[in-house]
Amino acid sequence: MNKNSFFLKIVDWFKHMTFWKSVFLVLVAAGIYSTVVRFVFGLGAATNLSDNFPWGLWIGFDVLCGVGLAAGGFVVAAAVYIFHLDDYKAIVRPAVLTAFLGYVLVIVALMFDLGRPWNIWHPLVMWNPHSVMFEVAWCVILYTAVLALEFSPMVFERFRMEKAGKIVHSIIVPLVILGVMLSTLHQSSLGSLYLITPEKTYPLWYSWNLPFFFFLSAVAVGPAMVTIESFLSSRAFQREIEMPILSRLGKVSAVALAVYLVLKIEDAINYNLFPYIFTFNLEGILYWAEIIVGVILPIVLLTIPKVRENKRGLFYSAILVVTGFVLNRMDVSVTALERHYGTNYFPSWMEISVTLMIVALGFAAFKLAAKNLAVFPKEAHAEAPAHAESYEVVVVEDEAQLRNISSFGMEAK
Amino acid sequence: MEKQVGILVDTTQCIGCMACEDACADRWGFPHTDVHELSCEKNTVVQQWGETYVPRLCMHCENPACASVCPVGALHKTAEGPVIYDVNKCIGCRYCMQSCPFQVPKYQWNKPNPKVTKCDMCFDRIEKGKQPACVEACPAQARIFGYRDELLQEADKRIKQNPQTYIQHIFGKTEVGGTSTVYLAGMDFAKLGFKTDLPKTALPQYTWNIMSKIPDYVLWGGTLMTGFWWLTNRKKQVAEYEERLKHGKSDGSSNENKR
């Protein structure tokens, strides 16, 4: 592609303005304005954060929710590469792409939230193994690298770099194992961040089980996000939806949420939370909202085969799971602390605009990747089971080649 | 281990002259103001609770939450006792502010390259054998500088000698595992703006209970994952082999021999 045609493409993009394109432009413009204010005048000028409320929307939503919503990557990668559930192969690439973009965006958001973002590399050389944040930093750095490698074959194929693709493929299993462990560690550690504030956190959200809650809800929300993303991209790219796979993934969410619910009940008994649960103040209502909308309702819906196997049923169940998840993270990071700090934190419009810009950039990056890289399997392959096909065409010499073909062939073609 | 220093604050002695605030502001180069709240321009303040004046400053915990949570070790508890901050390490995550049970660390919200600010017990002065600026400035001896164990003995002595004046509690002796700044008071600490529901356990212990299990997890988790991979891989290989056997028979070719 020469420079001229690239330029023409951009002109073309602006000529064919659509509703969503103009929304995108407005969000990015507002975000850039807030970015300038944030970096020129400091965090105080752009945010509603204060000495009384040091962590707000950017930590609560962009980081805590962002990392959780990208959990689909490790859940699906584990299913395919560690548990050899080959059916999920059709969605492993979109899931890995979403996760990779998700983590990159979390790091972008961190650059806004950190007071001295130019020192973001410090945890690499200045160690404090007692700090949960230190552990999260390392896990996020390593896992983003792992995701970049898991994602790289899509780029290598695009540019016909077969050797590089083979090298990555030969280490994909250890990579995925490493990825699963890193994910487990930092997903749960995001919950551990709040273990050190027992006297500040509203009792409904303080628990020894915080790391387990965070991990379980991440496992539940990962498949839900993959589902939503499949639905949206099926509309955007006029593709068939992989319903049988997605409805089976729905079961994963249901199981994870069920364990989550049991732990929540155990928590209520252990800490005797009933007086708080049945006090219908803001905290009480939000607690019930999460448990009903984000936990009980999706469990019920996803365990009914008719709902799970129905496009709309599955989609709306996934939306509920994500809503409950976001509620939970915002509650732990914002609601649970407001009473103690005696403040009513609500993000400023500039905080919100930065978050929206980051989300918009995420959507744009996904679309760009989906258009130019082999993210989705070709339609024809979605109908016939891919592994059956590859035996017929190729005479298999050894296991390594077999593995190579069965996992690579269908996505590459 | 070296003996640790500390500050004993006797709130019954404080006369509210604010000399400590001024001395502190001079030492840090902060402006002199009449706002008596800790901020990025106030590392110590004197607050009035009814008839009583209560000087506030960093508690310099024995096992500080701020130092334990800092991902880069920008805050640390010195062997001498003070908890000090190194701006050159700081990444600005503000976890110290989030974790401090006394809400001591403050932030320069309106600077593009902000610092965390907090009392460092005048560490540089202590190293030179001097007293902290606020202690030196206090005309009423409401703040006493010394070795922590000796300060605690002194506090005990005062309580025993004047049981009418003091309540039977030294704040900071056991709170969150003990602090280097300790307080005496003539009335319930809750009435003087102190948090009285603090655990006796040092807060970092709450996270360390989980953090210390990570090496175990990595070992077991890694082994388990590899095991699962091996099991399901073997299952798949066997299934594929059997499939090929069947295929070979119906074809009449001899695929089995190849293996």
PDB file of N, CA and C in Angstrom, chain A residues 17-29 360:
ATOM      1  N   MET A  17     -19.440   9.786   6.282  1.00  0.00           N
ATOM      2  CA  MET A  17     -19.705   9.939   7.707  1.00  0.00           C
ATOM      3  C   MET A  17     -20.979   9.177   8.076  1.00  0.00           C
ATOM      4  N   THR A  18     -20.873   8.405   9.172  1.00  0.00           N
ATOM      5  CA  THR A  18     -22.067   7.728   9.671  1.00  0.00           C
ATOM      6  C   THR A  18     -22.318   8.208  11.088  1.00  0.00           C
ATOM      7  N   PHE A  19     -23.423   7.753  11.654  1.00  0.00           N
ATOM      8  CA  PHE A  19     -23.756   8.143  13.022  1.00  0.00           C
ATOM      9  C   PHE A  19     -22.640   7.733  13.988  1.00  0.00           C
ATOM     10  N   TRP A  20     -22.225   6.455  13.887  1.00  0.00           N
ATOM     11  CA  TRP A  20     -21.229   5.953  14.834  1.00  0.00           C
ATOM     12  C   TRP A  20     -19.870   6.604  14.645  1.00  0.00           C
ATOM     13  N   LYS A  21     -19.557   6.943  13.387  1.00  0.00           N
ATOM     14  CA  LYS A  21     -18.287   7.631  13.149  1.00  0.00           C
ATOM     15  C   LYS A  21     -18.292   8.998  13.831  1.00  0.00           C
ATOM     16  N   SER A  22     -19.430   9.704  13.754  1.00  0.00           N
ATOM     17  CA  SER A  22     -19.455  11.030  14.377  1.00  0.00           C
ATOM     18  C   SER A  22     -19.430  10.913  15.899  1.00  0.00           C
ATOM     19  N   VAL A  23     -20.091   9.873  16.438  1.00  0.00           N
ATOM     20  CA  VAL A  23     -20.005   9.643  17.882  1.00  0.00           C
ATOM     21  C   VAL A  23     -18.553   9.423  18.285  1.00  0.00           C
ATOM     22  N   PHE A  24     -17.875   8.591  17.496  1.00  0.00           N
ATOM     23  CA  PHE A  24     -16.469   8.286  17.755  1.00  0.00           C
ATOM     24  C   PHE A  24     -15.640   9.568  17.776  1.00  0.00           C
ATOM     25  N   LEU A  25     -15.858  10.416  16.768  1.00  0.00           N
ATOM     26  CA  LEU A  25     -15.073  11.649  16.672  1.00  0.00           C
ATOM     27  C   LEU A  25     -15.332  12.576  17.861  1.00  0.00           C
ATOM     28  N   VAL A  26     -16.602  12.681  18.267  1.00  0.00           N
ATOM     29  CA  VAL A  26     -16.935  13.535  19.406  1.00  0.00           C
ATOM     30  C   VAL A  26     -16.255  13.015  20.673  1.00  0.00           C
ATOM     31  N   LEU A  27     -16.340  11.686  20.895  1.00  0.00           N
ATOM     32  CA  LEU A  27     -15.741  11.100  22.094  1.00  0.00           C
ATOM     33  C   LEU A  27     -14.243  11.338  22.129  1.00  0.00           C
ATOM     34  N   VAL A  28     -13.597  11.132  20.986  1.00  0.00           N
ATOM     35  CA  VAL A  28     -12.145  11.288  20.941  1.00  0.00           C
ATOM     36  C   VAL A  28     -11.769  12.759  21.159  1.00  0.00           C
ATOM     37  N   ALA A  29     -12.538  13.672  20.557  1.00  0.00           N
ATOM     38  CA  ALA A  29     -12.235  15.097  20.720  1.00  0.00           C
ATOM     39  C   ALA A  29     -12.360  15.511  22.186  1.00  0.00           C
ATOM     40  N   ALA A 360     -13.909   3.929  23.206  1.00  0.00           N
ATOM     41  CA  ALA A 360     -14.109   4.141  21.771  1.00  0.00           C
ATOM     42  C   ALA A 360     -12.891   3.698  20.975  1.00  0.00           C
TER      43      ALA A 360
END
